Short mmCIF file of C-alpha atoms in Angstrom, two decimals:
data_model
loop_
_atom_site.label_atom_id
_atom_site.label_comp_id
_atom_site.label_asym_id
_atom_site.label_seq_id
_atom_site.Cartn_x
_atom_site.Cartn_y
_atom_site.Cartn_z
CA UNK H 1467 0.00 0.00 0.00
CA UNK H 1468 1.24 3.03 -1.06
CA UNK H 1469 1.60 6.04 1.98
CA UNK H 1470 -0.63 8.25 1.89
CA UNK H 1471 0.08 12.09 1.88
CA UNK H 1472 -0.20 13.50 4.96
CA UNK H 1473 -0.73 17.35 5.18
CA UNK H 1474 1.96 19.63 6.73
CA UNK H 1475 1.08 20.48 9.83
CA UNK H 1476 0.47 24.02 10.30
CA UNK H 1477 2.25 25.97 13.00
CA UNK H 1478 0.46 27.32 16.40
CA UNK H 1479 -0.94 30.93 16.23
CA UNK H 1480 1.23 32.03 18.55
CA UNK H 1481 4.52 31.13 16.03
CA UNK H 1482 5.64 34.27 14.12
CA UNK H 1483 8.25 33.43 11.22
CA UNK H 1484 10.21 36.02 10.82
CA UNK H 1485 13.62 36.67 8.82
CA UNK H 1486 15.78 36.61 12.06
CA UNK H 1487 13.81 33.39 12.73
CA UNK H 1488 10.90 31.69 14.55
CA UNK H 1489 9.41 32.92 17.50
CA UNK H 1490 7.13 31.57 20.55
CA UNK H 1491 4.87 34.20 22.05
CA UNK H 1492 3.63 31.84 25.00
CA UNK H 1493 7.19 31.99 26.17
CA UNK H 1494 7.83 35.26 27.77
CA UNK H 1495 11.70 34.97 26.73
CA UNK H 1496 11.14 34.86 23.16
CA UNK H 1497 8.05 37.30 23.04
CA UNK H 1498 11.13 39.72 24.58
CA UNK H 1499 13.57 38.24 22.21
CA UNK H 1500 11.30 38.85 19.18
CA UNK H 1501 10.45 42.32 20.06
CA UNK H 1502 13.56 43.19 20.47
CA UNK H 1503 15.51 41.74 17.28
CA UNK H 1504 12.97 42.59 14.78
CA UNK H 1505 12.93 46.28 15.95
CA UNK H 1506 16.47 46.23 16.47
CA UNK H 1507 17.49 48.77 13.95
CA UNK H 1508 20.61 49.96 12.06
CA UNK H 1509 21.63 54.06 13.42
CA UNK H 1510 23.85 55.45 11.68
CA UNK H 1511 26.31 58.59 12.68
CA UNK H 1512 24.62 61.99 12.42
CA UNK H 1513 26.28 64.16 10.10
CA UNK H 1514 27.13 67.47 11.59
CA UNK H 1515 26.99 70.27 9.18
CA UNK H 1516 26.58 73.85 8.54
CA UNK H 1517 22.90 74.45 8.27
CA UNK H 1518 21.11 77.87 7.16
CA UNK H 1519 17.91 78.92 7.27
CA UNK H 1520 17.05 77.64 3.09
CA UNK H 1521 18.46 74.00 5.00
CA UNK H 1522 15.46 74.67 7.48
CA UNK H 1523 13.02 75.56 5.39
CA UNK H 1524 13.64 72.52 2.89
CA UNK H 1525 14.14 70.22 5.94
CA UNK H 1526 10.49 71.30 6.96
CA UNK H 1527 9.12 70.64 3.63
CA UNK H 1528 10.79 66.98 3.51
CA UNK H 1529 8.42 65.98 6.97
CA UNK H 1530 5.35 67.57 5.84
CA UNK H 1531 5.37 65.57 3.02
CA UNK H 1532 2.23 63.40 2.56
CA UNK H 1533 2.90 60.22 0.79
CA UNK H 1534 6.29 59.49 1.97
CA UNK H 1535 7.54 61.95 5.24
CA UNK H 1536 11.02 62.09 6.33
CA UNK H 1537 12.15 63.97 9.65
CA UNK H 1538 16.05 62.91 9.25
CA UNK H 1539 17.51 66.33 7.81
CA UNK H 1540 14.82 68.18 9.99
CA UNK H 1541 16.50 65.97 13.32
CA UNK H 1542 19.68 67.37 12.27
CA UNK H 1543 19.34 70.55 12.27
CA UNK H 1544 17.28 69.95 15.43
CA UNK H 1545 20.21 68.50 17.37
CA UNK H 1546 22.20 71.76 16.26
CA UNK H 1547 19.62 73.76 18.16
CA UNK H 1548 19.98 71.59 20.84
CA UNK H 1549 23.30 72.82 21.61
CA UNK H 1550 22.68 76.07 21.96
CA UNK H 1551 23.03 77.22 25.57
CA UNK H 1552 20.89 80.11 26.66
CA UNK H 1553 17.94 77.40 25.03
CA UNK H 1554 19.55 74.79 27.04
CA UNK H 1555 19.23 76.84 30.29
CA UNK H 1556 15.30 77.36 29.47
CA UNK H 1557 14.51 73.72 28.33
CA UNK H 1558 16.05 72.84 32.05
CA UNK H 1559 14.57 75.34 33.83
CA UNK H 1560 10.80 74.14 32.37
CA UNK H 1561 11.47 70.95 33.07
CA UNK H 1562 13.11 71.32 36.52
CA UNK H 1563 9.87 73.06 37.62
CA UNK H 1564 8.42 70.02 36.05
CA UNK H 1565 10.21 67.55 37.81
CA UNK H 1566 10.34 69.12 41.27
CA UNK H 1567 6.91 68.22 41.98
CA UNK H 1568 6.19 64.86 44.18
CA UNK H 1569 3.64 62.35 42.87
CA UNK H 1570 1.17 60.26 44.59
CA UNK H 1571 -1.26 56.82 43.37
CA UNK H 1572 -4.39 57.35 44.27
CA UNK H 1573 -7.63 54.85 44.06
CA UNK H 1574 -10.86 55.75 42.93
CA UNK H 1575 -12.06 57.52 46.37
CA UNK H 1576 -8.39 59.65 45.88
CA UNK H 1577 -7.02 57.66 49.05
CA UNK H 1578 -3.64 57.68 48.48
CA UNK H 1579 -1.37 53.82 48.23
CA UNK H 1580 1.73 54.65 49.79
CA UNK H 1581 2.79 51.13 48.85
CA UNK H 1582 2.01 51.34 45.33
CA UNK H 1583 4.27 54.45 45.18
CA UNK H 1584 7.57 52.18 45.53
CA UNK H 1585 6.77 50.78 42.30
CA UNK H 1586 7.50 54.27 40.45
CA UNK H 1587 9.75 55.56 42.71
CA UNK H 1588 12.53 54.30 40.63
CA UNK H 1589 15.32 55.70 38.27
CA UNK H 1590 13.54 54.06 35.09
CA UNK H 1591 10.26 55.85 36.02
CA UNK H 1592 12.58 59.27 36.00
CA UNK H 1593 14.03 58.73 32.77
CA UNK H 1594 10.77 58.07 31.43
CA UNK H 1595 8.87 61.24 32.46
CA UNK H 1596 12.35 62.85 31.47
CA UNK H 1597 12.13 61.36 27.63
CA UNK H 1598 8.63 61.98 27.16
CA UNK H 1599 8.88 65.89 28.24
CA UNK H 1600 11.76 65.71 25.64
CA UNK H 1601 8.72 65.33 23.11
CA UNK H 1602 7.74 68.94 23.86
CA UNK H 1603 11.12 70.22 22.11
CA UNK H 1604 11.24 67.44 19.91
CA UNK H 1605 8.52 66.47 18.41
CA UNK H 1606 7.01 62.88 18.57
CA UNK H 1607 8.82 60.55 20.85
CA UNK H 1608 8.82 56.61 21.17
CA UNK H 1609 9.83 55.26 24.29
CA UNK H 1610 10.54 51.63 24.74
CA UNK H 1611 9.91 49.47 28.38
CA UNK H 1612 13.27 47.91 29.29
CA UNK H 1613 13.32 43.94 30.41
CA UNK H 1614 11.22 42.82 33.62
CA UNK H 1615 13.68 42.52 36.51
CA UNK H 1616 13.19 43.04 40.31
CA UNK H 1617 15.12 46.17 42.65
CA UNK H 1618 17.12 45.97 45.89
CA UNK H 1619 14.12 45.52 47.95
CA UNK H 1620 12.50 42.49 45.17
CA UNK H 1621 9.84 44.84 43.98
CA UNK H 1622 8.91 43.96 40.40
CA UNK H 1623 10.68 46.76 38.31
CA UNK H 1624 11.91 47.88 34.91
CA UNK H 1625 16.14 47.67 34.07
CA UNK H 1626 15.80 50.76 32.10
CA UNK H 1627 13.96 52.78 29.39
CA UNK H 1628 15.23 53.84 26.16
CA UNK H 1629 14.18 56.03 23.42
CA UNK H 1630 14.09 54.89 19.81
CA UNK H 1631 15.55 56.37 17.60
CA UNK H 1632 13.24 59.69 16.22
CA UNK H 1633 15.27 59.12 12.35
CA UNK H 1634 13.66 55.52 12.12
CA UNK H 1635 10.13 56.28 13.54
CA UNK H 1636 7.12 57.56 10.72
CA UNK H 1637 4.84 58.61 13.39
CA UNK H 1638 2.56 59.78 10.74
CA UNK H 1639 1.84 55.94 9.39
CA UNK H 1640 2.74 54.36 13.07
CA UNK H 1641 5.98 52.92 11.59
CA UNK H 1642 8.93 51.65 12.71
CA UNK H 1643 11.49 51.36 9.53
CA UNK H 1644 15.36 49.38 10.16
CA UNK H 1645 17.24 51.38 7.97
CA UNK H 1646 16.79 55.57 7.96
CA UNK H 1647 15.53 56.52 4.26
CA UNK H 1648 12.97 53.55 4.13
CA UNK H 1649 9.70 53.96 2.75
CA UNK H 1650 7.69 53.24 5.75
CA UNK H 1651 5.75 50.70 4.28
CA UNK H 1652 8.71 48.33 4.58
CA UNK H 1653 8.55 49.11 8.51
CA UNK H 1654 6.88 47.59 11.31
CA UNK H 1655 3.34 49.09 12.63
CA UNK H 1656 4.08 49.43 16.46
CA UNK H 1657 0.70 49.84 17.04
CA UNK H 1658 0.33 45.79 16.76
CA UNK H 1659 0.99 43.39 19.41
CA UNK H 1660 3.43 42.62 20.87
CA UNK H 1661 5.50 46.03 20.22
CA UNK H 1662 2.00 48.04 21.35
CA UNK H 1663 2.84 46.25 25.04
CA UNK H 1664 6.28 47.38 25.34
CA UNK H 1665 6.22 51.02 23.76
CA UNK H 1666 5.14 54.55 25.04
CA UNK H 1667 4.46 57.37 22.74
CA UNK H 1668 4.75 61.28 23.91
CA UNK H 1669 3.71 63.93 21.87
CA UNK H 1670 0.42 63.80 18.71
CA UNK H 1671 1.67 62.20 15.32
CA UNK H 1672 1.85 65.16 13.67
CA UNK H 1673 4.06 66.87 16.30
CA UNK H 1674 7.51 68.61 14.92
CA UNK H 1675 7.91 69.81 18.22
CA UNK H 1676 9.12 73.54 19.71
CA UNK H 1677 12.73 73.31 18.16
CA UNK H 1678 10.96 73.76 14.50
CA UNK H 1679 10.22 77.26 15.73
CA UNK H 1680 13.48 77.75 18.37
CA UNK H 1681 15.78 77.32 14.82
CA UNK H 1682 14.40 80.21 13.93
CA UNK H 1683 16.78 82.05 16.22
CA UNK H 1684 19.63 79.51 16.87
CA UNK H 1685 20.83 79.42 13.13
CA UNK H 1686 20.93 83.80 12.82
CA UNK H 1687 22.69 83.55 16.39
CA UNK H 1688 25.48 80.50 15.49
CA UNK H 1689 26.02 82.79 12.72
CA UNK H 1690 26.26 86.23 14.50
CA UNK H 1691 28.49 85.04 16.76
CA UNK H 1692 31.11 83.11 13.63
CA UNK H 1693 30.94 86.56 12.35
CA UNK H 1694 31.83 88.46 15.56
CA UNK H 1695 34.77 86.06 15.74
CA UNK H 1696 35.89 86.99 12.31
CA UNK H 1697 35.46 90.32 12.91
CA UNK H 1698 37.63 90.33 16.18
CA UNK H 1699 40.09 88.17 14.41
CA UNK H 1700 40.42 90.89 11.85
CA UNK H 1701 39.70 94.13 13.41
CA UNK H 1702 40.26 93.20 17.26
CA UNK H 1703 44.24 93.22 17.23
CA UNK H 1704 46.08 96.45 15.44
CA UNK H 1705 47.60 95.50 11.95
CA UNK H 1706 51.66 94.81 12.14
CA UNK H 1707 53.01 95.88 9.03
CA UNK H 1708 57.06 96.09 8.50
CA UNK H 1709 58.36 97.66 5.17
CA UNK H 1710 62.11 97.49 4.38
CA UNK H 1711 64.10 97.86 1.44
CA UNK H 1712 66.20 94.75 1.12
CA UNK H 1713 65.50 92.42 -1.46
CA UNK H 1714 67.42 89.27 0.10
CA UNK H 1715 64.59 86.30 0.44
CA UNK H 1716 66.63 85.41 3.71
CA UNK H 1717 65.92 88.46 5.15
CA UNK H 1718 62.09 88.50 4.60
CA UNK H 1719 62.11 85.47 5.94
CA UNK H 1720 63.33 85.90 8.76
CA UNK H 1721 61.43 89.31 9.20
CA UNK H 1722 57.77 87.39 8.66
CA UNK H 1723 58.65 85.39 11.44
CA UNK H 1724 59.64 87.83 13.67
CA UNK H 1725 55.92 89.70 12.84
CA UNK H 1726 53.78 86.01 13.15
CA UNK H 1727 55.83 85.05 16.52
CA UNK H 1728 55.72 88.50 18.08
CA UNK H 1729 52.85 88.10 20.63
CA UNK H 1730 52.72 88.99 24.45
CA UNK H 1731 56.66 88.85 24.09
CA UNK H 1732 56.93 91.49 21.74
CA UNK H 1733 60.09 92.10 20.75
CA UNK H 1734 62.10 91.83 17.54
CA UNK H 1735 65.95 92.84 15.83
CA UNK H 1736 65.80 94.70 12.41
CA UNK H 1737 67.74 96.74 10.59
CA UNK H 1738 67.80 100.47 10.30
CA UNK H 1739 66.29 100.46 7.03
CA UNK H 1740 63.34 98.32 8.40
CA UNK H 1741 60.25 100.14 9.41
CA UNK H 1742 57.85 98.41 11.63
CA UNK H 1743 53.61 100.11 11.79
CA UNK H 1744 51.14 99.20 13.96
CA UNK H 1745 47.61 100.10 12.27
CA UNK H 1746 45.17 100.40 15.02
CA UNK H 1747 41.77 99.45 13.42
CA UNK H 1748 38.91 102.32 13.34
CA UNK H 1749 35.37 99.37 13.25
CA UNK H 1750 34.10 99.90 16.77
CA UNK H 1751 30.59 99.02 16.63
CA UNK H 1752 30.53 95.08 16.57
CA UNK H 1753 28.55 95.09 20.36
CA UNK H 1754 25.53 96.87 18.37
CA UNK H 1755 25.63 95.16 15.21
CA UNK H 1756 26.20 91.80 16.10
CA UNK H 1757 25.68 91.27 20.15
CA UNK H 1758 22.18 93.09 20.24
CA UNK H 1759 21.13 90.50 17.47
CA UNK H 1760 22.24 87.87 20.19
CA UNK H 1761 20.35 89.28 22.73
CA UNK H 1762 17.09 89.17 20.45
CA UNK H 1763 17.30 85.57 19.42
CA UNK H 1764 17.99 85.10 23.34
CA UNK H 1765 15.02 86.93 24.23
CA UNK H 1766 12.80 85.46 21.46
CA UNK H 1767 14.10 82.15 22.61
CA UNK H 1768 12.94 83.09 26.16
CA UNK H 1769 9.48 83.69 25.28
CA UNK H 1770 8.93 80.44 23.17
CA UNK H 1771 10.22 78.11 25.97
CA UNK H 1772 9.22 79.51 29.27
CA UNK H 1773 6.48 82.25 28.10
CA UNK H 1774 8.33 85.44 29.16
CA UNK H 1775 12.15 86.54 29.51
CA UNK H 1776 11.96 87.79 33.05
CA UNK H 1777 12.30 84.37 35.34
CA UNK H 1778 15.65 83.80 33.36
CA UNK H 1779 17.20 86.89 32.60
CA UNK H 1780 17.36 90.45 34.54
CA UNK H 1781 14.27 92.06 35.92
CA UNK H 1782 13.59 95.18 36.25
CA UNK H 1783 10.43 95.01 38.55
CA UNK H 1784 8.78 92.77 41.91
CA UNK H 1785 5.32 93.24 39.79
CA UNK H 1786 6.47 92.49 36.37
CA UNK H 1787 8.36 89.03 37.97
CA UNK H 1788 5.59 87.89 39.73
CA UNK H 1789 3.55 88.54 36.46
CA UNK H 1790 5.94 86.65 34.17
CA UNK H 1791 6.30 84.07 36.95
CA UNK H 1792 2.65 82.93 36.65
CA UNK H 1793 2.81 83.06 33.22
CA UNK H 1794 5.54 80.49 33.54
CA UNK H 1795 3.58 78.61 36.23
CA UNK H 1796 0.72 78.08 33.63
CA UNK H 1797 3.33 76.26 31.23
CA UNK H 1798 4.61 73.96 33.85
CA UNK H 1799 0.98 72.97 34.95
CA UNK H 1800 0.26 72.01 31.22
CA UNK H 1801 3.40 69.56 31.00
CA UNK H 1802 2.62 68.00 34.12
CA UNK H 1803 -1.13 67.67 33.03
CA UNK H 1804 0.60 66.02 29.80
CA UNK H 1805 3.16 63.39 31.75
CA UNK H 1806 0.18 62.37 34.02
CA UNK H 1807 -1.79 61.69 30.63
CA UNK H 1808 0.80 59.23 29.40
CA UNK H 1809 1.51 57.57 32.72
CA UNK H 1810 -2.47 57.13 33.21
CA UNK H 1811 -3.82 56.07 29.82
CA UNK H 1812 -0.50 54.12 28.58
CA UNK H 1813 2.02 53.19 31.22
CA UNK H 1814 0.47 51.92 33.94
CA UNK H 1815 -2.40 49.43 32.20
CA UNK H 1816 1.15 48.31 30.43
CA UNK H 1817 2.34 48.01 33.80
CA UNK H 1818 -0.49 45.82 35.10
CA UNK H 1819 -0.24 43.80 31.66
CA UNK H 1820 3.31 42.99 32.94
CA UNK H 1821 2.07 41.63 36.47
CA UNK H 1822 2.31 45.28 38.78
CA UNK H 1823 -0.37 45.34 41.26
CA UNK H 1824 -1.72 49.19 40.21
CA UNK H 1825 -5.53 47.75 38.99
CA UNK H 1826 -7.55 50.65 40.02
CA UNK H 1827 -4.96 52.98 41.08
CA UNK H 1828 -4.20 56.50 39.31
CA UNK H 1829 -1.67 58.73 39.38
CA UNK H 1830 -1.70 62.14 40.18
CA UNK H 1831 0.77 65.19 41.13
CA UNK H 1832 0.76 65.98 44.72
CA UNK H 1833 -0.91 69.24 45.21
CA UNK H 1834 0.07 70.34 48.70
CA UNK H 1835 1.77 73.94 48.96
CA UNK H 1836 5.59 73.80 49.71
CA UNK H 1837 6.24 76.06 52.36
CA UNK H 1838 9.85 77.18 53.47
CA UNK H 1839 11.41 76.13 56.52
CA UNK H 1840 9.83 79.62 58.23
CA UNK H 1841 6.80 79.30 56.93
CA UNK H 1842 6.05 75.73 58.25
CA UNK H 1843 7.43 76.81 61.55
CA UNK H 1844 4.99 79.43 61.59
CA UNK H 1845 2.24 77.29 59.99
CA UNK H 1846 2.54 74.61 62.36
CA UNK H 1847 2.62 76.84 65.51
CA UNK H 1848 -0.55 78.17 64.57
CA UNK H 1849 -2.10 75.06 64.10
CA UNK H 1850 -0.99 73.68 67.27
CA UNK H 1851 -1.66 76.44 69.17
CA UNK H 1852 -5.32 76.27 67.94
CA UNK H 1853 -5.81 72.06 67.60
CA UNK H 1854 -5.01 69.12 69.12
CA UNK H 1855 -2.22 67.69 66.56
CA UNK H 1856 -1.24 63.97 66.85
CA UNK H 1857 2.15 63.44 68.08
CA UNK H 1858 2.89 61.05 65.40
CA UNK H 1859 2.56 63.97 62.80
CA UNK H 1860 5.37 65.58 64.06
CA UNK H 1861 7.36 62.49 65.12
CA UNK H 1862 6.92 60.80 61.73
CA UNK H 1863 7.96 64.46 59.99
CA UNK H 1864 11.52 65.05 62.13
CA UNK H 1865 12.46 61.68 63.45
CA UNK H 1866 12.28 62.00 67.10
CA UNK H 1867 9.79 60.68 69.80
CA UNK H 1868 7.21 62.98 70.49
CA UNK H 1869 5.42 61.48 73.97
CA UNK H 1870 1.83 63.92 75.11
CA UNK H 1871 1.33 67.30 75.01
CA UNK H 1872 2.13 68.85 78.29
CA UNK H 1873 -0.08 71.28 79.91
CA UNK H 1874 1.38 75.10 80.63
CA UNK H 1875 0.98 76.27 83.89
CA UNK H 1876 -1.36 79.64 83.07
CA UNK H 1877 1.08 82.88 82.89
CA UNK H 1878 0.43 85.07 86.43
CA UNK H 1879 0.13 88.69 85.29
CA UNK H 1880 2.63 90.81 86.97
CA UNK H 1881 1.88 92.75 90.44
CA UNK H 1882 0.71 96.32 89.28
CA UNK H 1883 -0.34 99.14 91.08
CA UNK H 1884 -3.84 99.41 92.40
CA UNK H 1885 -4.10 95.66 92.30
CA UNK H 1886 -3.69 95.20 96.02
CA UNK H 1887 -6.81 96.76 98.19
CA UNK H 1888 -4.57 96.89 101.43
CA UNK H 1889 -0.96 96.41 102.17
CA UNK H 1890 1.08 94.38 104.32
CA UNK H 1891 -0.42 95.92 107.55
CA UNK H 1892 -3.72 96.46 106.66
CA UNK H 1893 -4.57 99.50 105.33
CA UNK H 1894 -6.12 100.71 102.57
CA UNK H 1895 -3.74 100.85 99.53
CA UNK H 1896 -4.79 103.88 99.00
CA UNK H 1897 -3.87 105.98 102.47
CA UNK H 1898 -0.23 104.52 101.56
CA UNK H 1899 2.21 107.03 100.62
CA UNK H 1900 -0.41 109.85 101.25
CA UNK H 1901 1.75 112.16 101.91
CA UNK H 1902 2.69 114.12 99.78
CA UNK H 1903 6.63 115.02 99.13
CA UNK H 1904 6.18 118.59 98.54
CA UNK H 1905 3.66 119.21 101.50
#
């Protein structure tokens, strides 16, 4: 009898073939595995370049495009701006503001989980919040989970975050491509499982982020100040100009060298037909011509970032501060309002996906005032003076055993005159001392 043909047996569901090979996602290790290697991608070295404001404006063009958008020469010029300094010192002063804030998981009532709290009181949580307020500046960020691992104390935790890389992410089409220049068809939508599970995204699709505008005013300034370094190259130091009448090649030689090597040693040996001329330059107005166009891309800089100039560079009035101050406050209340977005609605039902206990638990930014050492002496005098306080308040708060309140003898008003109807032997108060001096 001949053998019959028996059908290939078709792999599991859960099987992915894939060109780096096959895949189990029932096993945890190889769902990992295969997230990992197929996204793994191929960066290559950012070119660093001279960039103008024509490179901007094409750059801009390439990522608005519809069909097929590209962000890579846009990312360049982007990490350019990055590097400017006075933008630097705003982008850190937002975010410190940001960041100085303590956090709190809450249930549905708002009690507050003090145990759940460990869980994101770790250095991968930080780096997290700090990537995805990157995405302000930036543009559209992907963030991806690192590998499930456990801290010092054996709380379930993250080993890390990382970002990936903005040159291979089409945010536009939810694509991830390997190789920067791909159409993103080729790529991989990481809005499918299992890359959905592993990946956090900051910022709207369409998002080119605050450094599309900043460039603006960092390419004019890198320029401004190349050209006041020419210009104090050329015109800073007097001219040195030596004219003498021999015609022996030796000679003029040796009297070049003399002029190039005659710095804050100056000295040099000619002849007496050789006549040496310092030419003091007369172009004294570089400060207004180039520095004032410094301070304007500063100050325009100032007002994109943190909403006014006055919380980062010289005041001139209490009032005006305070105004420019709230101002600022209103920015810092709409990132936070943004992190606690993500970290609600994406990170923690990833979190609970990945076995942490936070079903029903939210988190929020604590809202208590911060008071300065003075002030909460003050505040809590008042409040003790006034209310029964628990001990425990103020033992838990400054480490030291607090036992009961003790009770204060009452204060006995001083001995005044008139207080006292008689004196020591009797008589009236008043019939003592009746005499008069000057009777």
């Amino acid at each position: 009898m001949g053998k019959k043909n028996k059908k290939r047996p078709t792999a599991p569901p859960q099987i992915v073939h894939t060109p780096h090979g096959d895949f189990n996602l029932a096993k945890p290790g190889d769902r990992k595995k295969f997230v990992r290697t197929v996204v793994e991608l191929h960066r290559t070295s950012d070119a660093l370049t001279k960039k103008d404001i024509a490179d901007w404006r094409a750059a801009w063009q390439m990522a608005l495009n519809v069909d097929s958008p590209n962000r890579q020469r846009l990312y360049d010029i982007y990490r350019d701006t990055d590097a400017d300094l006075h933008l630097s010192g705003c982008t850190a002063q937002r975010r410190g503001f940001v960041m100085s804030r303590s956090f709190k998981l809450v249930d549905a009532s708002g009690k507050e989980d003090e145990e759940a709290l460990h869980y994101f009181d770790q250095s991968w949580f930080k780096q997290l919040l700090h990537l995805a307020h990157d995405s302000i500046w930036w543009g559209h960020s992907l963030i991806e989970l690192g590998e499930l691992t456990q801290d010092g104390d054996g709380c379930l935790c993250y080993d890390g975050v990382k970002l990936i890389p903005r040159k291979h992410v089409i945010p536009e089409y939810h694509h991830c491509v390997e190789n920067v220049g791909d159409d993103w068809k080729s790529g991989i939508d990481y809005h499918e499982a299992p890359y959905c599970d592993w990946l956090i995204e900051a910022g709207s699709t369409d998002d080119l982020g605050l450094f599309l505008k900043a460039s603006q005013q960092t390419i004019p300034k890198r320029h401004a100040l190349a050209f006041w370094d020419g210009f104090a190259e050329i015109f800073g130091m007097p001219m040195r100009v030596a004219r003498t009448s021999t015609r022996d090649p030796k000679e003029w030689a040796r009297l070049d060298q003399m002029m190039r090597e005659a710095g804050s040693a100056l000295g040099m040996v000619a002849g007496m037909e050789t006549e040496i001329q310092f030419v003091e330059s007369g172009k004294g107005d570089a400060f207004n011509v180039y520095d004032k166009r410094i301070d304007r891309a500063n100050s325009e800089m100032s007002k994109l970032v943190i909403g006014q100039t006055m919380t980062i560079e010289d005041g001139s009035s209490l009032s005006q501060s305070e105004t420019h101050l709230q101002v600022f406050e209103n920015l810092v209340e709409s990132d936070r309002d943004m992190l606690r977005d993500i970290v609600n609605n994406q990170l923690i039902p990833r979190m609970i996906k990945h076995g942490f206990p936070l079903k029903g638990l939210r988190f929020e930014w604590d809202e208590a005032v911060d008071y300065t050492p003075e002030q909460q002496v003050a505040f809590e005098t008042m409040i003790a003076d006034r209310y029964e306080v628990d001990p425990s308040y103020f033992a838990k708060k400054y480490g030291m055993p607090v036992g009961k309140r003790r009770e204060l003898a009452p204060a006995i008003p001083p001995k005044g005159e008139g207080d006292d109807k008689n004196d020591d032997k009797g008589k009236p108060a008043k019939e003592k001392n009746a005499r008069r001096f000057f009777d």
